[in-house]
Short mmCIF file of C-alpha atoms in Angstrom, two decimals:
data_model
loop_
_atom_site.label_atom_id
_atom_site.label_comp_id
_atom_site.label_asym_id
_atom_site.label_seq_id
_atom_site.Cartn_x
_atom_site.Cartn_y
_atom_site.Cartn_z
CA MET L 12 33.90 -42.65 26.94
CA ILE L 13 34.76 -43.52 30.55
CA LYS L 14 35.01 -39.82 31.41
CA PHE L 15 31.62 -39.22 29.81
CA ILE L 16 30.04 -42.09 31.80
CA LEU L 17 31.54 -40.88 35.08
CA LYS L 18 30.24 -37.39 34.40
CA ARG L 19 26.75 -38.75 33.72
CA LEU L 20 26.90 -40.80 36.92
CA GLY L 21 27.74 -37.70 38.93
CA ILE L 22 24.88 -35.71 37.42
CA SER L 23 22.51 -38.64 37.92
CA PHE L 24 23.49 -38.87 41.59
CA LEU L 25 22.66 -35.19 42.14
CA VAL L 26 19.32 -35.60 40.36
CA LEU L 27 18.54 -38.68 42.45
CA LEU L 28 19.44 -36.87 45.66
CA GLY L 29 17.32 -33.81 44.82
CA GLY L 30 14.37 -35.92 43.75
CA SER L 31 14.51 -37.98 46.96
CA VAL L 32 14.43 -34.83 49.09
CA LEU L 33 11.39 -33.51 47.23
CA MET L 34 9.58 -36.87 47.33
CA PHE L 35 10.20 -37.30 51.06
CA TYR L 36 9.02 -33.78 51.86
CA LEU L 37 5.83 -34.09 49.81
CA THR L 38 5.01 -37.45 51.40
CA VAL L 39 5.49 -36.51 55.06
CA THR L 40 3.68 -33.16 54.71
CA ALA L 41 0.73 -34.52 52.72
CA ASP L 42 -1.37 -35.46 55.76
CA ASP L 43 -1.28 -36.71 59.34
CA PRO L 44 -0.74 -40.50 59.58
CA LEU L 45 -2.33 -40.50 63.06
CA LYS L 46 -5.62 -38.78 62.25
CA ASP L 47 -7.61 -42.02 62.12
CA TYR L 48 -6.21 -43.12 65.48
CA TYR L 49 -7.21 -39.87 67.17
CA GLU L 50 -10.88 -40.71 66.53
CA SER L 51 -10.52 -44.39 67.51
CA ASN L 52 -12.25 -45.86 70.57
CA ASP L 53 -9.64 -48.59 70.94
CA PRO L 54 -8.56 -48.86 74.61
CA ASN L 55 -4.95 -49.21 73.40
CA ARG L 56 -5.18 -46.07 71.30
CA ASP L 57 -2.54 -44.12 73.21
CA GLN L 58 -0.06 -47.01 73.08
CA ILE L 59 -0.64 -47.43 69.32
CA ILE L 60 -0.14 -43.70 68.71
CA ALA L 61 3.06 -43.73 70.79
CA ALA L 62 4.38 -46.77 68.90
CA ILE L 63 3.69 -45.24 65.48
CA THR L 64 5.16 -41.92 66.57
CA GLN L 65 8.37 -43.65 67.62
CA ARG L 66 8.44 -45.93 64.55
CA LEU L 67 7.95 -43.09 62.03
CA GLN L 68 9.87 -40.50 64.11
CA LEU L 69 6.90 -38.15 64.01
CA ASP L 70 8.33 -36.15 66.90
CA GLU L 71 11.36 -35.24 64.76
CA PRO L 72 11.49 -32.56 62.02
CA TRP L 73 11.40 -33.91 58.48
CA PRO L 74 15.07 -33.10 57.63
CA VAL L 75 16.18 -35.31 60.53
CA ARG L 76 13.86 -38.12 59.40
CA TYR L 77 15.16 -37.78 55.85
CA TRP L 78 18.77 -37.91 57.00
CA ASP L 79 18.12 -41.10 58.96
CA TRP L 80 16.51 -42.67 55.87
CA LEU L 81 19.40 -41.55 53.64
CA THR L 82 21.94 -42.99 56.10
CA GLY L 83 20.17 -46.33 55.99
CA VAL L 84 20.10 -46.30 52.18
CA ALA L 85 23.81 -45.43 52.04
CA GLY L 86 24.51 -48.68 53.88
CA CYS L 87 23.07 -50.57 50.91
CA VAL L 88 25.83 -49.38 48.58
CA GLY L 89 28.71 -48.93 51.00
CA PRO L 90 29.95 -50.04 54.40
CA GLY L 91 27.22 -50.26 56.97
CA VAL L 92 23.83 -51.89 57.42
CA CYS L 93 21.28 -51.62 54.63
CA ASP L 94 18.17 -50.23 56.33
CA LEU L 95 15.18 -48.92 54.36
CA GLY L 96 13.19 -48.43 57.54
CA GLN L 97 9.88 -49.86 58.72
CA ASN L 98 6.39 -49.18 57.50
CA ILE L 99 3.61 -47.92 59.71
CA ASN L 100 2.79 -51.48 60.81
CA GLY L 101 6.36 -52.31 61.83
CA ALA L 102 7.26 -54.52 58.85
CA GLU L 103 10.74 -54.20 57.36
CA VAL L 104 10.48 -52.26 54.09
CA SER L 105 13.52 -54.04 52.63
CA THR L 106 11.64 -57.35 52.81
CA LEU L 107 8.49 -55.82 51.35
CA LEU L 108 10.53 -54.18 48.59
CA ALA L 109 12.29 -57.42 47.64
CA ASN L 110 8.97 -59.23 47.14
CA ALA L 111 7.29 -56.30 45.38
CA ALA L 112 10.23 -55.48 43.11
CA SER L 113 10.64 -59.07 41.92
CA SER L 114 6.95 -59.19 41.01
CA THR L 115 6.84 -55.83 39.23
CA LEU L 116 10.18 -56.14 37.44
CA ARG L 117 9.12 -59.54 36.10
CA LEU L 118 5.97 -57.96 34.70
CA VAL L 119 7.62 -54.82 33.34
CA THR L 120 10.64 -56.61 31.83
CA ILE L 121 8.52 -59.08 29.85
CA ALA L 122 6.17 -56.31 28.68
CA THR L 123 9.11 -54.12 27.62
CA VAL L 124 10.87 -56.88 25.66
CA LEU L 125 7.66 -57.85 23.85
CA ALA L 126 6.82 -54.22 23.10
CA ILE L 127 10.31 -53.54 21.73
CA VAL L 128 10.35 -56.58 19.44
CA VAL L 129 6.79 -56.24 18.14
CA GLY L 130 6.83 -52.44 17.99
CA ILE L 131 10.10 -52.23 16.04
CA VAL L 132 9.03 -54.92 13.58
CA VAL L 133 5.67 -53.20 13.01
CA GLY L 134 7.40 -49.83 12.62
CA ILE L 135 9.82 -51.18 10.01
CA VAL L 136 7.06 -52.86 8.01
CA THR L 137 4.86 -49.75 8.00
CA ALA L 138 7.83 -47.57 7.00
CA ILE L 139 8.58 -49.86 4.05
CA ARG L 140 4.87 -49.93 3.12
CA GLN L 141 4.30 -46.21 3.67
CA TYR L 142 0.78 -44.91 2.82
CA SER L 143 -0.48 -48.42 2.08
CA GLY L 144 -3.67 -49.85 3.53
CA LEU L 145 -1.60 -51.69 6.12
CA ASP L 146 0.08 -48.44 7.14
CA TYR L 147 -3.25 -46.68 7.68
CA VAL L 148 -4.71 -49.59 9.68
CA VAL L 149 -1.63 -49.87 11.90
CA THR L 150 -1.59 -46.10 12.41
CA PHE L 151 -5.21 -46.17 13.53
CA LEU L 152 -4.60 -49.09 15.92
CA THR L 153 -1.46 -47.57 17.44
CA PHE L 154 -3.20 -44.29 18.20
CA LEU L 155 -6.13 -46.28 19.61
CA PHE L 156 -3.89 -48.33 21.92
CA PHE L 157 -1.91 -45.27 22.96
CA SER L 158 -5.05 -43.37 23.98
CA LEU L 159 -6.74 -46.26 25.81
CA PRO L 160 -7.45 -45.54 29.50
CA VAL L 161 -5.51 -48.21 31.36
CA PHE L 162 -8.24 -49.04 33.85
CA TRP L 163 -10.88 -49.38 31.11
CA ALA L 164 -8.70 -51.60 28.93
CA ALA L 165 -7.90 -53.72 32.00
CA VAL L 166 -11.59 -54.28 32.68
CA LEU L 167 -12.15 -55.33 29.05
CA LEU L 168 -9.25 -57.78 29.25
CA LYS L 169 -10.61 -59.27 32.44
CA GLU L 170 -14.04 -59.72 30.85
CA PHE L 171 -13.00 -61.19 27.50
CA GLY L 172 -9.53 -62.58 28.24
CA ALA L 173 -10.39 -64.22 31.55
CA ILE L 174 -14.07 -64.59 32.42
CA ARG L 175 -15.40 -65.49 28.98
CA TYR L 176 -12.35 -67.55 28.08
CA ASN L 177 -12.66 -69.56 31.28
CA ASN L 178 -16.32 -70.24 30.43
CA TRP L 179 -15.34 -71.34 26.91
CA ILE L 180 -12.44 -73.61 27.91
CA ALA L 181 -14.78 -75.69 30.09
CA ASP L 182 -16.29 -77.04 26.84
CA PRO L 183 -14.27 -75.55 23.96
CA GLN L 184 -16.19 -75.55 20.69
CA ILE L 185 -15.58 -73.59 17.49
CA SER L 186 -18.39 -73.69 14.95
CA PRO L 187 -17.71 -73.74 11.19
CA VAL L 188 -19.01 -70.16 10.92
CA GLN L 189 -16.60 -68.95 13.61
CA ALA L 190 -13.72 -70.81 11.95
CA ILE L 191 -14.51 -69.29 8.54
CA VAL L 192 -14.76 -65.75 9.94
CA THR L 193 -11.46 -66.19 11.82
CA GLY L 194 -9.75 -67.58 8.71
CA LEU L 195 -10.96 -64.71 6.52
CA ILE L 196 -9.79 -62.09 9.04
CA LEU L 197 -6.32 -63.65 9.40
CA GLY L 198 -6.04 -64.11 5.63
CA LEU L 199 -6.94 -60.45 5.09
CA ILE L 200 -4.32 -59.36 7.62
CA LEU L 201 -1.54 -61.54 6.19
CA GLN L 202 -2.10 -60.53 2.57
CA SER L 203 -2.09 -56.90 3.66
CA VAL L 204 1.24 -57.36 5.45
CA LEU L 205 2.97 -59.25 2.62
CA GLY L 206 1.50 -57.15 -0.19
CA GLY L 207 2.37 -57.78 -3.85
CA SER L 208 0.18 -58.10 -6.93
CA TRP L 209 -3.50 -58.92 -6.64
CA LYS L 210 -2.81 -62.53 -7.66
CA ARG L 211 -0.22 -62.89 -4.93
CA ARG L 212 -2.54 -61.27 -2.40
CA LEU L 213 -5.38 -63.58 -3.39
CA ALA L 214 -3.18 -66.68 -3.10
CA THR L 215 -1.75 -65.57 0.26
CA GLY L 216 -5.09 -64.60 1.78
CA GLY L 217 -6.94 -67.61 0.40
CA GLY L 218 -4.28 -70.10 1.44
CA THR L 219 -4.12 -68.64 4.93
CA ALA L 220 -7.90 -68.70 5.31
CA VAL L 221 -8.18 -72.34 4.19
CA PHE L 222 -5.35 -73.42 6.49
CA VAL L 223 -6.76 -71.59 9.52
CA VAL L 224 -10.30 -72.94 9.00
CA ALA L 225 -9.01 -76.50 8.61
CA ALA L 226 -6.75 -76.21 11.66
CA LEU L 227 -9.49 -74.77 13.91
CA LEU L 228 -12.01 -77.42 12.93
CA TYR L 229 -9.43 -80.19 13.34
CA PHE L 230 -8.31 -78.96 16.77
CA THR L 231 -11.93 -78.77 17.92
CA SER L 232 -12.76 -82.27 16.68
CA VAL L 233 -9.81 -83.94 18.48
CA GLY L 234 -10.17 -81.91 21.72
CA TRP L 235 -6.82 -80.20 21.24
CA TRP L 236 -7.84 -77.09 23.21
CA ARG L 237 -7.92 -78.96 26.52
CA ALA L 238 -5.11 -81.44 25.78
CA PRO L 239 -2.74 -79.67 23.37
CA ALA L 240 0.69 -80.78 22.18
CA LEU L 241 3.24 -79.52 19.69
CA GLY L 242 5.49 -82.51 19.17
CA ILE L 243 8.74 -82.81 17.30
CA GLY L 244 7.02 -82.12 13.96
CA ILE L 245 5.86 -78.59 14.78
CA VAL L 246 9.06 -77.82 16.72
CA ALA L 247 11.18 -78.90 13.74
CA VAL L 248 9.11 -77.02 11.13
CA VAL L 249 9.09 -73.77 13.14
CA SER L 250 12.82 -74.08 13.88
CA ILE L 251 13.67 -74.62 10.21
CA ALA L 252 11.50 -71.64 9.29
CA ALA L 253 13.30 -69.53 11.91
CA ALA L 254 16.71 -70.63 10.60
CA VAL L 255 15.83 -69.84 6.99
CA GLY L 256 14.12 -66.57 7.93
CA LEU L 257 17.00 -65.30 10.07
CA THR L 258 19.48 -66.19 7.35
CA ALA L 259 17.39 -64.49 4.67
CA ILE L 260 17.05 -61.28 6.68
CA PHE L 261 20.55 -60.84 8.10
CA ALA L 262 22.86 -62.71 5.70
CA GLY L 263 20.88 -63.54 2.56
CA LEU L 264 20.05 -67.02 1.29
CA ALA L 265 22.89 -66.74 -1.22
CA ASN L 266 25.29 -67.10 1.70
CA ARG L 267 25.11 -70.88 1.81
CA ARG L 268 27.63 -71.30 4.62
CA VAL L 269 25.46 -69.35 7.05
CA LEU L 270 22.34 -71.23 5.94
CA TYR L 271 24.06 -74.60 6.41
CA ALA L 272 25.25 -73.53 9.87
CA THR L 273 21.76 -72.59 11.07
CA LEU L 274 20.21 -75.73 9.56
CA THR L 275 22.90 -77.89 11.17
CA THR L 276 22.01 -76.31 14.50
CA VAL L 277 18.37 -77.27 13.91
CA GLY L 278 19.41 -80.84 13.07
CA VAL L 279 21.35 -81.14 16.33
CA GLY L 280 18.36 -79.64 18.15
CA ILE L 281 16.03 -82.31 16.72
CA ILE L 282 18.32 -85.02 18.08
CA ALA L 283 18.53 -83.16 21.41
CA TYR L 284 14.71 -83.05 21.59
CA PHE L 285 14.71 -86.79 22.33
CA ALA L 286 17.97 -86.82 24.30
CA VAL L 287 16.91 -84.20 26.87
CA SER L 288 13.33 -85.43 27.35
CA PRO L 289 14.18 -87.28 30.60
CA LEU L 290 15.85 -84.15 31.98
CA LEU L 291 12.81 -82.02 31.17
CA ALA L 292 10.33 -84.32 32.92
CA ALA L 293 10.96 -82.67 36.30
CA PRO L 294 13.71 -80.06 35.79
CA SER L 295 15.03 -77.25 37.93
CA LEU L 296 15.96 -73.73 36.93
CA LEU L 297 19.64 -74.69 37.06
CA THR L 298 18.97 -77.56 34.65
CA LEU L 299 17.26 -75.25 32.15
CA VAL L 300 20.08 -72.69 32.38
CA GLY L 301 22.63 -75.45 31.79
CA LEU L 302 20.75 -76.73 28.74
CA LEU L 303 20.57 -73.15 27.38
CA ALA L 304 24.34 -72.85 27.77
CA VAL L 305 24.81 -76.14 25.89
CA ALA L 306 22.52 -74.88 23.10
CA ILE L 307 24.61 -71.72 22.77
CA VAL L 308 27.80 -73.76 22.58
CA VAL L 309 26.27 -75.96 19.87
CA GLY L 310 25.37 -72.85 17.87
CA LEU L 311 28.87 -71.42 18.24
CA VAL L 312 30.54 -74.67 17.16
CA SER L 313 28.20 -75.10 14.19
CA GLY L 314 28.78 -71.54 13.03
CA TYR L 315 32.55 -71.81 13.51
CA PHE L 316 32.97 -74.89 11.34
CA TRP L 317 30.48 -73.91 8.64
CA GLY L 318 31.20 -70.20 8.47
CA GLY L 319 34.66 -70.22 6.96
CA TYR L 320 36.85 -67.14 7.12
CA SER L 321 34.53 -64.58 5.54
CA SER L 322 31.19 -65.66 7.07
CA ARG L 323 32.26 -67.09 10.43
CA ARG L 324 31.02 -64.18 12.53
CA ALA L 325 27.58 -64.09 10.90
CA ALA L 326 27.26 -67.88 10.98
CA MET L 327 28.13 -68.09 14.67
CA GLY L 328 25.75 -65.28 15.63
CA LEU L 329 22.78 -66.59 13.65
CA SER L 330 23.45 -70.17 14.74
CA VAL L 331 23.36 -69.10 18.38
CA VAL L 332 20.07 -67.26 17.85
CA THR L 333 18.65 -70.31 16.06
CA ALA L 334 19.77 -72.57 18.91
CA VAL L 335 18.13 -70.30 21.50
CA VAL L 336 14.90 -70.15 19.48
CA MET L 337 14.78 -73.94 19.17
CA GLY L 338 15.55 -74.35 22.86
CA LEU L 339 12.66 -72.05 23.72
CA LEU L 340 10.38 -74.02 21.39
CA ILE L 341 11.29 -77.25 23.19
CA VAL L 342 10.45 -75.62 26.53
CA VAL L 343 7.17 -74.30 25.11
CA ASP L 344 6.39 -77.84 23.91
CA ARG L 345 6.73 -79.13 27.48
CA ILE L 346 4.60 -76.29 28.85
CA VAL L 347 1.87 -76.90 26.28
CA TYR L 348 1.90 -80.61 27.09
CA ALA L 349 1.31 -79.77 30.78
CA TRP L 350 -1.85 -77.76 29.97
CA ALA L 351 -4.19 -80.76 30.39
CA GLY L 352 -2.89 -81.49 33.89
CA PHE L 353 -3.05 -77.80 34.76
CA LEU L 354 -6.74 -77.67 33.83
CA GLY L 355 -7.31 -80.64 36.10
CA ILE L 356 -5.93 -78.64 39.03
CA LYS L 357 -7.34 -75.23 38.08
CA SER L 358 -10.54 -75.44 36.04
CA ARG L 359 -10.62 -71.65 35.44
CA PRO L 360 -7.03 -71.08 34.33
CA ILE L 361 -6.93 -67.31 33.65
CA SER L 362 -7.19 -65.39 36.91
CA THR L 363 -8.31 -61.80 37.21
CA ILE L 364 -6.81 -61.08 40.63
CA GLY L 365 -3.40 -61.72 42.12
CA SER L 366 0.08 -62.64 40.93
CA ASN L 367 -0.12 -66.32 41.94
CA THR L 368 -2.60 -68.94 43.08
CA PRO L 369 -2.55 -69.53 46.86
CA ASN L 370 -1.70 -73.10 47.90
CA PHE L 371 -1.24 -74.22 44.29
CA ARG L 372 -0.26 -77.88 44.03
CA GLY L 373 1.36 -78.84 40.76
CA ASP L 374 4.62 -79.99 39.22
CA TYR L 375 7.32 -77.73 37.77
CA TRP L 376 5.63 -77.11 34.42
CA GLU L 377 2.15 -76.68 35.93
CA THR L 378 3.59 -74.09 38.34
CA ILE L 379 5.09 -72.24 35.37
CA LEU L 380 1.67 -72.30 33.71
CA ASP L 381 0.08 -70.90 36.85
CA ASN L 382 2.58 -68.04 37.06
CA GLY L 383 2.28 -67.43 33.32
CA THR L 384 -1.51 -67.25 33.30
CA GLN L 385 -1.42 -64.82 36.22
CA LEU L 386 1.08 -62.72 34.30
CA LEU L 387 -0.79 -62.87 30.99
CA LEU L 388 -3.40 -60.10 31.21
CA PRO L 389 -1.33 -57.32 32.84
CA THR L 390 1.53 -58.09 30.43
CA ILE L 391 -0.79 -57.80 27.42
CA LEU L 392 -2.10 -54.48 28.72
CA LEU L 393 1.31 -52.90 29.30
CA THR L 394 2.63 -54.30 26.00
CA LEU L 395 -0.23 -52.88 23.91
CA ILE L 396 0.28 -49.43 25.37
CA SER L 397 4.06 -49.49 24.75
CA ILE L 398 3.82 -50.97 21.25
CA ALA L 399 2.06 -47.83 20.07
CA SER L 400 4.97 -45.53 20.90
CA TYR L 401 7.69 -47.94 19.72
CA SER L 402 6.02 -48.55 16.35
CA ARG L 403 5.43 -44.85 15.66
CA TYR L 404 8.94 -43.77 16.62
CA THR L 405 10.46 -46.64 14.62
CA ARG L 406 8.39 -45.73 11.57
CA ALA L 407 9.34 -42.06 11.77
CA SER L 408 13.00 -42.83 12.37
CA MET L 409 13.12 -45.35 9.51
CA LEU L 410 11.45 -42.93 7.07
CA GLU L 411 13.89 -40.20 8.00
CA THR L 412 16.88 -42.52 7.65
CA MET L 413 15.73 -44.03 4.34
CA ASN L 414 15.70 -40.55 2.81
CA GLN L 415 19.30 -39.86 3.76
CA ASP L 416 22.03 -39.57 1.14
CA PHE L 417 23.98 -42.63 2.33
CA VAL L 418 20.91 -44.85 1.82
CA ARG L 419 20.44 -43.56 -1.73
CA THR L 420 24.14 -44.15 -2.32
CA ALA L 421 23.83 -47.74 -1.08
CA ARG L 422 20.94 -48.36 -3.47
CA SER L 423 22.81 -46.76 -6.38
CA LYS L 424 25.75 -49.13 -5.74
CA GLY L 425 23.43 -52.03 -6.49
CA LEU L 426 23.03 -53.38 -2.96
CA SER L 427 19.93 -55.47 -2.36
CA GLU L 428 16.98 -53.93 -0.55
CA ARG L 429 17.55 -56.34 2.35
CA VAL L 430 21.12 -55.08 2.84
CA VAL L 431 20.05 -51.45 2.49
CA ILE L 432 17.31 -51.77 5.12
CA VAL L 433 18.98 -54.10 7.63
CA LYS L 434 22.62 -53.00 7.52
CA HIS L 435 22.29 -49.32 6.65
CA ALA L 436 18.89 -47.81 7.42
CA PHE L 437 17.84 -49.88 10.45
CA ARG L 438 21.06 -49.49 12.43
CA ASN L 439 21.02 -45.71 12.11
CA ALA L 440 17.29 -45.60 12.85
CA LEU L 441 17.91 -47.37 16.16
CA ILE L 442 19.78 -44.39 17.64
CA PRO L 443 16.70 -42.30 18.62
CA ILE L 444 14.74 -45.46 19.52
CA THR L 445 17.21 -46.30 22.30
CA THR L 446 16.13 -43.11 24.08
CA ILE L 447 12.51 -44.26 24.07
CA VAL L 448 13.49 -47.67 25.46
CA ALA L 449 15.41 -46.05 28.32
CA PHE L 450 12.57 -43.80 29.40
CA ASP L 451 9.80 -46.31 28.75
CA PHE L 452 11.19 -48.93 31.15
CA ALA L 453 11.12 -46.56 34.11
CA ALA L 454 7.78 -45.11 32.99
CA LEU L 455 6.26 -48.60 32.87
CA ILE L 456 7.21 -49.18 36.51
CA GLY L 457 5.34 -46.01 37.43
CA GLY L 458 2.46 -46.78 35.08
CA ALA L 459 2.16 -50.28 36.52
CA VAL L 460 0.62 -48.75 39.65
CA ILE L 461 -2.82 -48.55 37.99
CA THR L 462 -2.43 -51.91 36.26
CA GLU L 463 -1.42 -53.66 39.47
CA THR L 464 -4.33 -52.07 41.33
CA VAL L 465 -6.89 -53.30 38.81
CA PHE L 466 -5.46 -56.82 38.66
CA GLY L 467 -4.74 -57.09 42.39
CA TRP L 468 -1.04 -57.57 41.66
CA LYS L 469 1.16 -57.56 44.77
CA GLY L 470 3.97 -55.43 43.45
CA MET L 471 5.55 -52.00 43.54
CA GLY L 472 2.25 -50.33 42.73
CA GLU L 473 0.59 -51.63 45.88
CA LEU L 474 3.65 -50.73 47.96
CA PHE L 475 3.53 -47.16 46.65
CA ARG L 476 -0.24 -46.77 46.94
CA THR L 477 -0.51 -48.10 50.49
CA GLY L 478 2.41 -45.91 51.53
CA LEU L 479 0.71 -42.81 50.18
CA ASP L 480 -2.64 -43.69 51.74
CA ALA L 481 -1.04 -44.16 55.16
CA VAL L 482 1.30 -41.12 54.79
CA ASP L 483 4.12 -43.60 55.35
CA PRO L 484 7.37 -42.34 53.77
CA ALA L 485 9.45 -45.54 53.92
CA PRO L 486 7.46 -47.58 51.30
CA VAL L 487 7.05 -44.50 49.09
CA MET L 488 10.77 -43.81 49.16
CA ALA L 489 11.51 -47.47 48.42
CA PHE L 490 9.33 -47.19 45.31
CA PHE L 491 11.10 -43.97 44.32
CA LEU L 492 14.49 -45.57 44.85
CA VAL L 493 13.80 -48.50 42.50
CA THR L 494 12.11 -46.33 39.85
CA ALA L 495 14.81 -43.66 39.89
CA LEU L 496 17.64 -46.20 39.78
CA ALA L 497 15.93 -47.96 36.89
CA ALA L 498 15.71 -44.66 35.00
CA ILE L 499 19.39 -43.88 35.64
CA VAL L 500 20.63 -47.35 34.68
CA MET L 501 18.53 -47.47 31.52
CA ASN L 502 19.71 -44.01 30.45
CA MET L 503 23.30 -45.08 31.02
CA LEU L 504 22.74 -48.16 28.87
CA ALA L 505 21.21 -45.90 26.23
CA ASP L 506 24.37 -43.76 26.21
CA ILE L 507 26.53 -46.87 25.76
CA ALA L 508 24.22 -48.07 22.98
CA TYR L 509 24.65 -44.67 21.26
CA ALA L 510 28.40 -45.21 21.19
CA PHE L 511 27.99 -48.73 19.81
CA LEU L 512 25.53 -47.71 17.08
CA ASP L 513 27.38 -44.54 16.06
CA PRO L 514 31.15 -44.58 16.67
CA ARG L 515 31.30 -40.82 16.15
CA ILE L 516 29.63 -40.35 19.56
CA ARG L 517 32.64 -41.98 21.27
CA ARG L 518 34.73 -38.96 20.34
#
C-alpha cells in the first residue's frame, strides 16, 4: 500500500509540474498587461510602466519567469523562503491567497459535506424505492438541479432567499391559507418518502399536515420568527430521536446494549445542557473544541460500559455520534436564541453581496450568525448542484450492488433488510462514490469562480478572475496551486478509502 501511494505521489507531482507550466504559459501569453498604461495620460505613466515591468519581470522570457516562480513555491515545502510573488499592484500573493483560500475552502467544504450526506441518503432511498413516484420526482429534480445555469440560479436565490425574505422578516406573518398549503405539501412529500399501504400513507401525510399547520400558526401568533428559541425540550426530543434512529439503522433496536448506551449519552447531555450554559454565554473557539472533546469522551465511556464484549465497538461508535449530534444541537440552540439580538443589529439579515458585514458589532453568537447568513446562499447553490450527481451515482451504484450474488445470498440466509442494505450493499456501493467525492471537491473550487462573482464573495474566484483580467500570472498560479493540490490530496484519500472499503485492493 505504501509503495502504491508513493507511486501515485510521484505521478501526481509530474502532472502538477506539467500543468503549472501550461497554465503559466497560457496566462503570460494571453495579452499585454501594460496595454492600458500605454494609452494613459498619467504624468507618471513611464514610472508606472517601469515598476510593473520590474515587478512582473516582463523584460525576461517566460521560462525564466516560470523558474523564478517555481523556486519561490519550492521554498514553501522545503528549505528556503516561501514566495508566491507579487501581483501587478505590488501586494504579496501569499497574503492574498491565505485570505482567499480560507474563504473559499470554508464555502466549498460545507457545501461538499452537505451534498455528500444529503445526496447519498437520497440515492439510497430512491434505489430502495425504485420506479416509485418518489423515484420519478427525485430523478426529475436532480436532473433539473444538475442542468441549472449557476448564474441564473444565483439570481433566483438572491431574489427569493434574500430580498423577499428580508422584506418578510420585518413583519413575519403566515396566513392560515399559506400554513395549510405548506402543511399539505410537506405531508405529501413525507408520505411519498415513507411509503407503505394507503392507510399508512394517509395517516403519515395527514398527521404531518396537521402538525405543520398548527406549528406555523402557533409560531406566527407568539412572534417566534423574530425571537426564536429551541430550549431543552426540543433539544432532548431531537437527541432521543437521533439516538433511536442511529441505533435502528446501524445496530438494530433488538440490540438493547447499544440503545441503552446512546440513550445514556443523551441523558448525560441533558444534564450538561444546564451545566455548560455559563460557558456558552460568551465562549471562544477553544472552549467549544474542549466541550466537543468532553462530549466524545462521554460517548466513549457510555458505550464502553454498556456495550459489553460483543457490542462494545458499535455502542462506542454510535454513542460518540449521538454525543456529537447533541453537542451540535446545544450550539444551534444558542445560535437560534441570538437571532433576536442579531436582527436588532442587522435588520436585513440575509446579504446578497460579500462574505462578511463590514464593521459588524455583535457578540460571539451574533458574529457566527452574520458569517452564517453570508455563507447561506452560495452554500445552498453549490450544494444543490452537487446533490444531483451524488444522488444519481449512489442510486446507480446501490442498484448494481443490490443485484449482486452476495446480496441475494445474505437475504437467503435470513438477514434483515436493514443488515443487507447497511452492512452489505451500502459499503460496496461506496467504492465508486469515493471517486466522485474526490473529483467534486476540486471541481467545486473551480466552479466557485462564477458563484463568488455573482455573490461578491472575496475568495479564490476573485483572485483568479482579477489575475486573468490583468494578465497577472502570480494570482492565477496561486489559484492553480490550491486547486491542483486539492485534487491530488482528495484523489489520494480516495485511494486510501478504496483500500479500507475493499481489502482486496490492498493486495
